Tab-separated table of C-alpha atoms in Angstrom:
chain	number	residue	atom	x	y	z
R	1	MET	CA	-0.010	-0.104	-0.095
R	2	LYS	CA	1.879	3.181	-1.239
R	3	ASN	CA	0.200	5.519	1.351
R	4	LEU	CA	1.684	3.359	4.199
R	5	LYS	CA	5.412	3.988	4.709
R	6	TYR	CA	7.786	2.567	7.032
R	7	CYS	CA	10.272	5.467	7.343
R	8	SER	CA	12.680	7.295	9.778
R	9	PHE	CA	11.428	9.685	12.310
R	10	SER	CA	13.366	12.257	10.697
R	11	GLU	CA	11.079	12.093	7.488
R	12	VAL	CA	7.945	12.875	9.623
R	13	ASP	CA	6.539	16.335	10.211
R	14	LEU	CA	5.980	16.630	13.907
R	15	ASP	CA	4.059	19.827	13.313
R	16	ASP	CA	1.312	17.936	11.467
R	17	PRO	CA	-2.081	18.470	13.409
R	18	PHE	CA	-2.187	14.584	13.659
R	19	PHE	CA	0.192	14.738	16.685
R	20	ASP	CA	-1.638	17.415	18.670
R	21	SER	CA	-3.516	14.883	20.833
R	22	LEU	CA	-0.300	12.910	21.505
R	23	LYS	CA	1.386	16.166	22.745
R	24	LEU	CA	-1.582	16.717	25.073
R	25	ASP	CA	-1.524	13.253	26.369
R	26	TYR	CA	2.282	12.974	27.017
R	27	LYS	CA	4.119	16.091	28.111
R	28	GLY	CA	7.385	14.767	27.020
R	29	PHE	CA	6.308	13.650	23.590
R	30	GLU	CA	8.142	16.192	21.498
R	31	ALA	CA	11.408	15.454	23.344
R	32	TRP	CA	10.833	11.762	22.915
R	33	PHE	CA	10.109	12.277	19.243
R	34	GLY	CA	13.527	14.269	19.085
R	35	LYS	CA	15.241	11.487	20.619
R	36	LYS	CA	13.912	8.841	18.142
R	37	THR	CA	14.867	11.319	15.363
R	38	LEU	CA	18.515	11.387	16.533
R	39	ALA	CA	18.480	7.689	16.878
R	40	ASP	CA	17.378	7.320	13.392
R	41	GLU	CA	14.555	4.834	14.417
R	42	LEU	CA	11.636	3.826	12.134
R	43	ALA	CA	7.828	4.012	12.236
R	44	TYR	CA	4.936	3.261	10.230
R	45	VAL	CA	3.137	6.387	9.028
R	46	PHE	CA	0.060	6.380	6.890
R	47	TYR	CA	-0.691	9.305	4.591
R	48	ASN	CA	-4.243	10.188	3.311
R	49	SER	CA	-5.087	11.478	-0.128
R	50	LYS	CA	-4.237	14.948	0.902
R	51	LYS	CA	-0.891	13.856	2.021
R	52	ALA	CA	-1.739	14.440	5.715
R	53	ILE	CA	-1.105	11.972	8.364
R	54	ASP	CA	-3.855	9.635	9.346
R	55	GLY	CA	-1.904	6.812	11.145
R	56	PHE	CA	1.282	6.398	13.095
R	57	LEU	CA	2.791	3.299	14.691
R	58	TYR	CA	6.101	2.847	16.608
R	59	LEU	CA	7.311	-0.496	17.695
R	60	LYS	CA	10.406	-1.564	19.880
R	61	ALA	CA	11.760	-4.673	21.555
R	62	GLU	CA	11.778	-4.290	25.248
R	63	ALA	CA	13.135	-6.285	28.144
R	64	GLY	CA	10.424	-6.162	30.600
R	65	GLY	CA	8.295	-3.000	30.724
R	66	GLY	CA	10.084	-1.044	33.500
R	67	ASP	CA	9.278	-0.511	37.204
R	68	GLU	CA	6.181	1.837	36.430
R	69	ILE	CA	4.123	-1.427	35.450
R	70	VAL	CA	2.374	-3.036	38.313
R	71	PRO	CA	2.463	-6.078	38.339
R	72	PRO	CA	5.452	-6.501	36.375
R	73	LEU	CA	5.199	-8.098	32.960
R	74	PRO	CA	6.086	-11.904	32.719
R	75	LYS	CA	9.546	-12.433	31.717
R	76	ALA	CA	9.713	-13.139	27.902
R	77	ARG	CA	10.753	-11.784	24.561
R	78	THR	CA	8.546	-8.739	24.577
R	79	LEU	CA	7.452	-6.403	21.714
R	80	LYS	CA	6.024	-2.909	22.923
R	81	VAL	CA	3.561	-1.011	20.784
R	82	GLY	CA	5.489	2.471	21.615
R	83	THR	CA	2.927	4.652	19.938
R	84	LEU	CA	-0.148	3.903	17.917
R	85	LYS	CA	-2.643	6.524	16.796
R	86	ILE	CA	-5.169	6.356	13.965
R	87	ASN	CA	-7.725	8.760	12.536
R	88	ALA	CA	-10.466	6.261	11.691
R	89	HIS	CA	-11.941	6.907	8.227
R	90	GLY	CA	-13.940	3.865	7.552
R	91	THR	CA	-11.312	1.639	5.786
R	92	LYS	CA	-10.269	-0.648	8.505
R	93	LEU	CA	-6.988	1.029	8.857
R	94	GLY	CA	-6.788	-0.020	12.583
R	95	GLU	CA	-6.840	-3.586	11.469
R	96	ARG	CA	-3.954	-3.005	9.055
R	97	PHE	CA	-1.902	-1.538	11.896
R	98	ILE	CA	-2.805	-4.490	14.275
R	99	LYS	CA	-1.630	-6.759	11.422
R	100	LYS	CA	1.554	-5.017	11.049
R	101	ILE	CA	2.243	-5.336	15.001
R	102	PHE	CA	1.586	-9.147	14.627
R	103	ASP	CA	3.895	-9.189	11.465
R	104	HIS	CA	6.819	-7.900	13.720
R	105	ALA	CA	6.010	-10.265	16.466
R	106	ILE	CA	5.977	-13.327	14.280
R	107	SER	CA	9.051	-12.298	12.173
R	108	ASP	CA	11.251	-11.698	15.283
R	109	ARG	CA	9.720	-14.338	17.399
R	110	PHE	CA	8.464	-12.289	20.270
R	111	GLU	CA	6.597	-14.167	22.955
R	112	GLN	CA	4.367	-11.304	24.121
R	113	ILE	CA	3.244	-7.841	22.910
R	114	TYR	CA	2.126	-4.987	25.146
R	115	VAL	CA	0.703	-1.539	24.855
R	116	THR	CA	-0.294	1.249	27.240
R	117	VAL	CA	-3.507	3.069	26.736
R	118	PHE	CA	-5.389	5.666	28.836
R	119	SER	CA	-8.732	4.504	29.711
R	120	ARG	CA	-10.420	7.388	27.941
R	121	HIS	CA	-9.321	5.966	24.535
R	122	GLN	CA	-11.927	3.147	24.715
R	123	SER	CA	-12.271	2.652	20.961
R	124	LEU	CA	-8.398	1.945	20.892
R	125	ILE	CA	-8.769	-0.441	23.957
R	126	ASP	CA	-11.679	-2.182	22.056
R	127	LEU	CA	-9.519	-2.593	19.051
R	128	PHE	CA	-6.760	-4.384	21.027
R	129	GLU	CA	-9.085	-6.528	23.072
R	130	ARG	CA	-10.813	-7.843	19.911
R	131	TYR	CA	-7.508	-9.373	18.922
R	132	GLY	CA	-6.561	-11.076	22.167
R	133	PHE	CA	-5.051	-8.422	24.066
R	134	GLU	CA	-6.064	-8.538	27.809
R	135	CYS	CA	-5.795	-5.915	30.661
R	136	TYR	CA	-2.852	-7.209	32.775
R	137	ALA	CA	-1.574	-4.196	34.825
R	138	THR	CA	-1.416	-0.438	35.166
R	139	LYS	CA	1.307	2.040	34.477
R	140	ILE	CA	1.564	5.278	36.552
R	141	THR	CA	3.767	8.136	35.264
R	142	ALA	CA	3.691	11.957	35.388
R	143	ASP	CA	1.210	11.879	32.490
R	144	GLY	CA	-1.354	9.738	34.563
R	145	GLU	CA	-2.500	6.033	34.958
R	146	GLU	CA	-2.665	3.933	31.776
R	147	GLN	CA	-3.935	0.345	31.283
R	148	VAL	CA	-1.430	-2.262	30.309
R	149	LEU	CA	-2.777	-4.554	27.677
R	150	VAL	CA	-0.794	-7.804	26.901
R	151	ARG	CA	-1.102	-10.272	24.015
R	152	ARG	CA	0.580	-13.741	24.412
R	153	MET	CA	1.886	-15.270	21.139
R	154	LYS	CA	2.353	-18.846	22.375
R	155	SER	CA	-0.978	-20.398	22.690
R	156	LEU	CA	-4.517	-20.841	21.368
R	157	VAL	CA	-7.540	-19.756	23.315
R	158	GLY	CA	-10.527	-21.262	21.314
R	159	ASP	CA	-11.444	-18.035	19.679
R	160	VAL	CA	-10.481	-17.375	15.907
R	161	VAL	CA	-10.340	-13.736	16.267
R	162	LYS	CA	-8.367	-13.479	19.411
R	163	GLU	CA	-5.896	-16.172	18.309
R	164	PHE	CA	-5.076	-14.243	15.093
R	165	PRO	CA	-2.534	-14.610	13.477
R	166	LEU	CA	-1.903	-17.899	15.157
R	167	PHE	CA	-3.321	-21.220	14.056
R	168	GLY	CA	-3.083	-24.884	14.582
R	169	PHE	CA	-3.603	-28.132	12.601
R	170	ASP	CA	-5.282	-30.399	15.432
R	171	ASP	CA	-9.049	-31.190	15.601
R	172	ARG	CA	-10.265	-29.309	12.648
R	173	ASN	CA	-11.016	-29.782	8.896
R	174	TYR	CA	-9.004	-28.384	6.014
R	175	TYR	CA	-10.171	-27.084	2.556
R	176	LEU	CA	-8.982	-25.664	-0.671
R	177	LEU	CA	-10.938	-22.538	-2.057
R	178	ALA	CA	-10.336	-21.070	-5.318
R	179	ILE	CA	-10.382	-17.333	-6.308
R	180	TYR	CA	-10.271	-15.844	-9.551
R	181	PRO	CA	-6.991	-13.671	-10.458
R	182	GLU	CA	-8.973	-10.442	-10.942
R	183	TYR	CA	-10.135	-10.610	-7.193
R	184	HIS	CA	-7.118	-12.321	-5.700
R	185	SER	CA	-4.382	-9.719	-4.957
R	186	ALA	CA	-6.540	-6.535	-4.159
R	187	PHE	CA	-8.246	-8.777	-1.660
R	188	LEU	CA	-5.257	-10.490	-0.204
R	189	PRO	CA	-2.584	-7.823	-0.386
R	190	ASP	CA	0.196	-9.716	1.277
R	191	SER	CA	-0.260	-12.705	-1.174
R	192	ILE	CA	0.420	-10.598	-4.261
R	193	LEU	CA	2.413	-12.313	-6.871
R	194	ASN	CA	5.928	-11.007	-7.958
R	195	ASN	CA	4.745	-10.106	-11.584
R	196	GLU	CA	1.708	-8.012	-10.387
R	197	ASN	CA	1.316	-4.327	-10.058
R	198	HIS	CA	1.532	-3.304	-6.372
R	199	ASP	CA	-0.593	-0.079	-7.014
R	200	ILE	CA	-3.597	-2.486	-7.001
R	201	VAL	CA	-3.264	-2.616	-3.427
R	202	GLN	CA	-5.261	0.475	-2.276
R	203	ASP	CA	-6.476	2.161	1.059
R	204	VAL	CA	-9.840	0.482	1.086
R	205	SER	CA	-11.376	-1.708	3.815
R	206	HIS	CA	-11.201	-5.194	1.902
R	207	THR	CA	-7.436	-4.573	1.618
R	208	ASN	CA	-6.690	-3.235	5.101
R	209	SER	CA	-8.755	-5.648	6.836
R	210	ILE	CA	-7.744	-8.858	8.790
R	211	HIS	CA	-11.234	-10.291	8.037
R	212	LYS	CA	-12.257	-11.328	4.555
R	213	VAL	CA	-15.639	-12.104	3.208
R	214	PHE	CA	-15.915	-14.246	0.047
R	215	ILE	CA	-19.253	-15.063	-1.584
R	216	SER	CA	-19.624	-18.299	-3.472
R	217	GLY	CA	-22.181	-20.254	-5.226
R	218	ILE	CA	-20.708	-23.563	-4.348
R	219	VAL	CA	-22.962	-25.475	-1.957
R	220	ARG	CA	-20.231	-27.657	-0.778
R	221	THR	CA	-18.753	-24.665	1.155
R	222	LYS	CA	-21.463	-24.784	3.670
R	223	VAL	CA	-19.732	-27.587	5.507
R	224	MET	CA	-17.190	-25.412	6.779
R	225	LYS	CA	-17.085	-24.560	10.371
R	226	ALA	CA	-15.326	-22.091	12.628
R	227	GLY	CA	-11.503	-22.846	13.085
R	228	ASP	CA	-11.187	-24.920	9.970
R	229	LEU	CA	-8.352	-23.917	7.832
R	230	VAL	CA	-8.870	-22.687	4.210
R	231	LEU	CA	-6.018	-22.810	1.563
R	232	ILE	CA	-6.560	-20.021	-0.965
R	233	TYR	CA	-5.845	-21.170	-4.626
R	234	ARG	CA	-5.493	-18.518	-7.212
R	235	THR	CA	-6.732	-19.913	-10.541
R	236	SER	CA	-4.738	-19.366	-13.819
R	237	ASP	CA	-4.800	-15.815	-15.303
R	238	GLY	CA	-5.129	-17.444	-18.801
R	239	LYS	CA	-1.590	-16.437	-19.937
R	240	GLY	CA	-0.142	-19.983	-19.995
R	241	LYS	CA	-1.119	-23.424	-18.740
R	242	ALA	CA	-2.856	-23.736	-15.278
R	243	TYR	CA	-0.268	-26.292	-14.467
R	244	TYR	CA	2.126	-23.514	-13.960
R	245	ARG	CA	0.028	-20.407	-13.653
R	246	SER	CA	-2.391	-21.436	-10.953
R	247	VAL	CA	-0.929	-21.196	-7.279
R	248	ALA	CA	-1.711	-21.793	-3.603
R	249	SER	CA	-1.001	-18.530	-2.038
R	250	SER	CA	-2.475	-18.123	1.449
R	251	ILE	CA	-3.919	-19.808	4.514
R	252	GLY	CA	-6.891	-18.454	6.464
R	253	VAL	CA	-9.046	-19.651	9.385
R	254	VAL	CA	-12.824	-19.869	8.900
R	255	GLU	CA	-14.966	-17.639	11.241
R	256	GLU	CA	-18.209	-18.657	9.850
R	257	VAL	CA	-20.267	-19.622	6.711
R	258	ARG	CA	-23.625	-18.129	6.239
R	259	GLN	CA	-26.271	-18.651	3.566
R	260	ILE	CA	-27.693	-15.457	1.879
R	261	LYS	CA	-31.141	-16.052	3.157
R	262	SER	CA	-30.026	-15.692	6.782
R	263	PHE	CA	-29.893	-12.023	6.212
R	264	SER	CA	-33.298	-10.374	6.870
R	265	SER	CA	-32.638	-7.359	4.576
R	266	GLU	CA	-30.470	-6.071	1.849
R	267	ALA	CA	-29.081	-3.375	4.335
R	268	GLN	CA	-28.176	-6.172	6.825
R	269	PHE	CA	-26.420	-8.202	4.051
R	270	ILE	CA	-24.452	-5.114	2.820
R	271	LYS	CA	-23.383	-4.010	6.339
R	272	TYR	CA	-21.987	-7.531	6.785
R	273	THR	CA	-20.295	-7.945	3.576
R	274	LYS	CA	-19.062	-4.661	2.192
R	275	PRO	CA	-16.241	-3.804	4.626
R	276	TYR	CA	-14.565	-7.160	4.020
R	277	SER	CA	-15.454	-8.073	0.257
R	278	ILE	CA	-13.804	-7.430	-2.898
R	279	PHE	CA	-17.120	-7.210	-4.593
R	280	THR	CA	-18.712	-3.724	-5.552
R	281	LEU	CA	-21.827	-2.454	-4.036
R	282	ALA	CA	-23.808	-3.151	-7.177
R	283	GLN	CA	-22.497	-6.621	-7.355
R	284	LEU	CA	-23.606	-7.127	-3.768
R	285	LYS	CA	-27.070	-5.871	-4.351
R	286	ASP	CA	-27.269	-8.132	-7.243
R	287	TYR	CA	-26.300	-11.067	-5.354
R	288	PHE	CA	-28.914	-10.378	-2.754
R	289	THR	CA	-31.677	-9.632	-5.151
R	290	ASN	CA	-31.054	-12.688	-7.495
R	291	LYS	CA	-29.456	-15.236	-5.016
R	292	LYS	CA	-26.704	-16.037	-7.630
R	293	LYS	CA	-24.109	-16.718	-5.053
R	294	SER	CA	-25.724	-18.063	-1.839
R	295	TYR	CA	-22.706	-18.826	0.526
R	296	ILE	CA	-20.947	-16.133	2.391
R	297	ILE	CA	-17.544	-17.303	3.815
R	298	LYS	CA	-15.909	-15.126	6.468
R	299	PHE	CA	-12.363	-16.011	7.440
R	300	THR	CA	-9.284	-14.377	8.910
R	301	TYR	CA	-6.414	-13.700	6.612
R	302	ASN	CA	-3.584	-15.448	8.732
R	303	ALA	CA	-0.595	-16.316	6.461
R	304	ALA	CA	0.750	-15.586	3.008
R	305	LEU	CA	2.910	-18.266	1.655
R	306	LYS	CA	6.480	-17.013	1.433
R	307	LYS	CA	6.825	-19.405	-1.671
R	308	ARG	CA	3.635	-19.799	-3.754
R	309	ILE	CA	3.175	-23.345	-4.813
R	310	ILE	CA	2.157	-24.038	-8.469
R	311	ARG	CA	-0.592	-26.523	-9.417
R	312	LYS	CA	2.022	-28.944	-10.702
R	313	ARG	CA	3.562	-29.156	-7.246
R	314	LEU	CA	0.146	-29.424	-5.507
R	315	MET	CA	-0.726	-32.439	-7.955
R	316	GLU	CA	2.707	-34.389	-7.923
R	317	GLU	CA	4.099	-33.646	-4.487
R	318	CYS	CA	1.130	-32.730	-2.312
R	319	MET	CA	-0.848	-35.460	-3.951
R	320	ILE	CA	-4.074	-33.320	-4.332
R	321	SER	CA	-6.415	-35.377	-6.653
R	322	THR	CA	-7.573	-34.013	-9.987
R	323	ARG	CA	-10.780	-36.181	-9.788
R	324	THR	CA	-12.487	-33.293	-7.838
R	325	ARG	CA	-12.903	-29.710	-9.308
R	326	TRP	CA	-10.404	-27.474	-7.735
R	327	ASP	CA	-13.058	-24.642	-6.943
R	328	PHE	CA	-13.586	-26.122	-3.466
R	329	MET	CA	-12.287	-29.481	-1.983
R	330	SER	CA	-11.359	-31.040	1.145
R	331	LEU	CA	-7.657	-31.670	2.170
R	332	THR	CA	-6.037	-33.855	4.458
R	333	GLU	CA	-3.922	-32.715	7.499
R	334	ALA	CA	-0.890	-34.117	5.762
R	335	GLN	CA	-1.651	-32.013	2.586
R	336	ILE	CA	-2.013	-28.805	4.544
R	337	ARG	CA	1.043	-29.398	6.538
R	338	TRP	CA	2.954	-30.121	3.504
R	339	VAL	CA	1.548	-26.688	2.002
R	340	ALA	CA	2.634	-24.807	5.123
R	341	ALA	CA	6.216	-26.218	5.041
R	342	ALA	CA	6.701	-26.028	1.239
R	343	GLY	CA	5.333	-22.476	1.271
R	344	GLU	CA	7.816	-21.522	4.008
R	345	ILE	CA	5.102	-20.081	6.394
R	346	ASN	CA	6.873	-18.847	9.557
R	347	GLU	CA	6.780	-21.565	12.155
R	348	SER	CA	5.962	-19.089	14.826
R	349	LEU	CA	2.463	-18.843	13.366
R	350	ILE	CA	1.636	-22.446	14.004
R	351	ILE	CA	0.766	-23.732	17.408
R	352	ASN	CA	0.677	-27.389	17.578
C-alpha cells in the first residue's frame, strides 16, 4: 500500500496536526520524538489522499516494561507498541496496523506484545481486546495512569479472532478454495504475486482488513465450520497453462459460513459483507436480489505463503487429486502441513 510508509522519524513532520492529541496526552512527547529522530529509528506512517498523516505506529523490543508497570510483565521476549494513533476513516486502517504489529512479533519471534493506553481511549482499547489483548496491569507516570494490555503469542484460546494470526492443525478440517485472479491480490494484499502491479493494493477496507468475506455459489462450502483452515488457490490468469500459472497463495481460518437467506434485509447483508469483500456495492445488491451466489464465507487472513506453490507441485508432490474440481475441496492434515512447509510459512504462526 503506497500510502503506508515505513520510514525514519526524521522524515515525519512533527508539526502535522495529527500529533496534537499525543502532545496533550504526553508532556514529553516532542522530546521523545526528537530522541527517536536522532537515533534514526523507524515507524509506520499512513498518509491520506491529501498527504496528511492519518496513522502512526512505532514498535520496539523491550526487556520487561520497567518498574512503572504493576504487576510486572512476565519475563519473555517482549514487543512494545510504543505509539499507535489512527484517525479512523472507515477503511479498517486500525486492522491494518494491528496486523503490522503481529507481523513484527511473528517475524522476530516475540513471545508477548504489550501496549499502554489511557482509559479514555476506549475505542483503541476495544480494538486491541478484539484481537486477544487483555488488561494485565497499570502504569503510573507523570502523565497519569494507563492500562497495560498484553497479548501472548504462544497459545490458542479457542477463539478464531482472539487467536489471530496464530493457528493450529489439530482437531479441525482443511479445505482448498479457489479465487479468480481479478479478485485475488486486491483482496489478499500480502499474497500479491511477484509479476503483479503493487498499485492495485489501495487504502480500502477489504485490503486493510484482517477479516475477509468471500461470496460463493458452491453449495459444498457450507460444510466449513469456525476454526477450519482454508487454503486459498489463485486460478490461472489464462496467460499460460494452469499447470504452472495457478498457485496456492495463503492460509486463512474460517470464522463462519452463512447462507444469503439468513440476512433479513439487503441493508443487513451489505453491512456484513461490504467492509470485508472485494465485490462492488452493485454486485452485492445483485447477489442479494437474485441469489446468484448463496454462501458467504468469512475468514481471517492469517498467512501468505512465502513461496507460492504451483498446481504442478500440488498435484505431484502434495498429491491433491484432479478427480475433484479445484473450486472447493477437502484436504488432509498431511496435505495442509505439506503446503505450510513447502510455502515456508513462519513456524511461529503455527501452534501444535
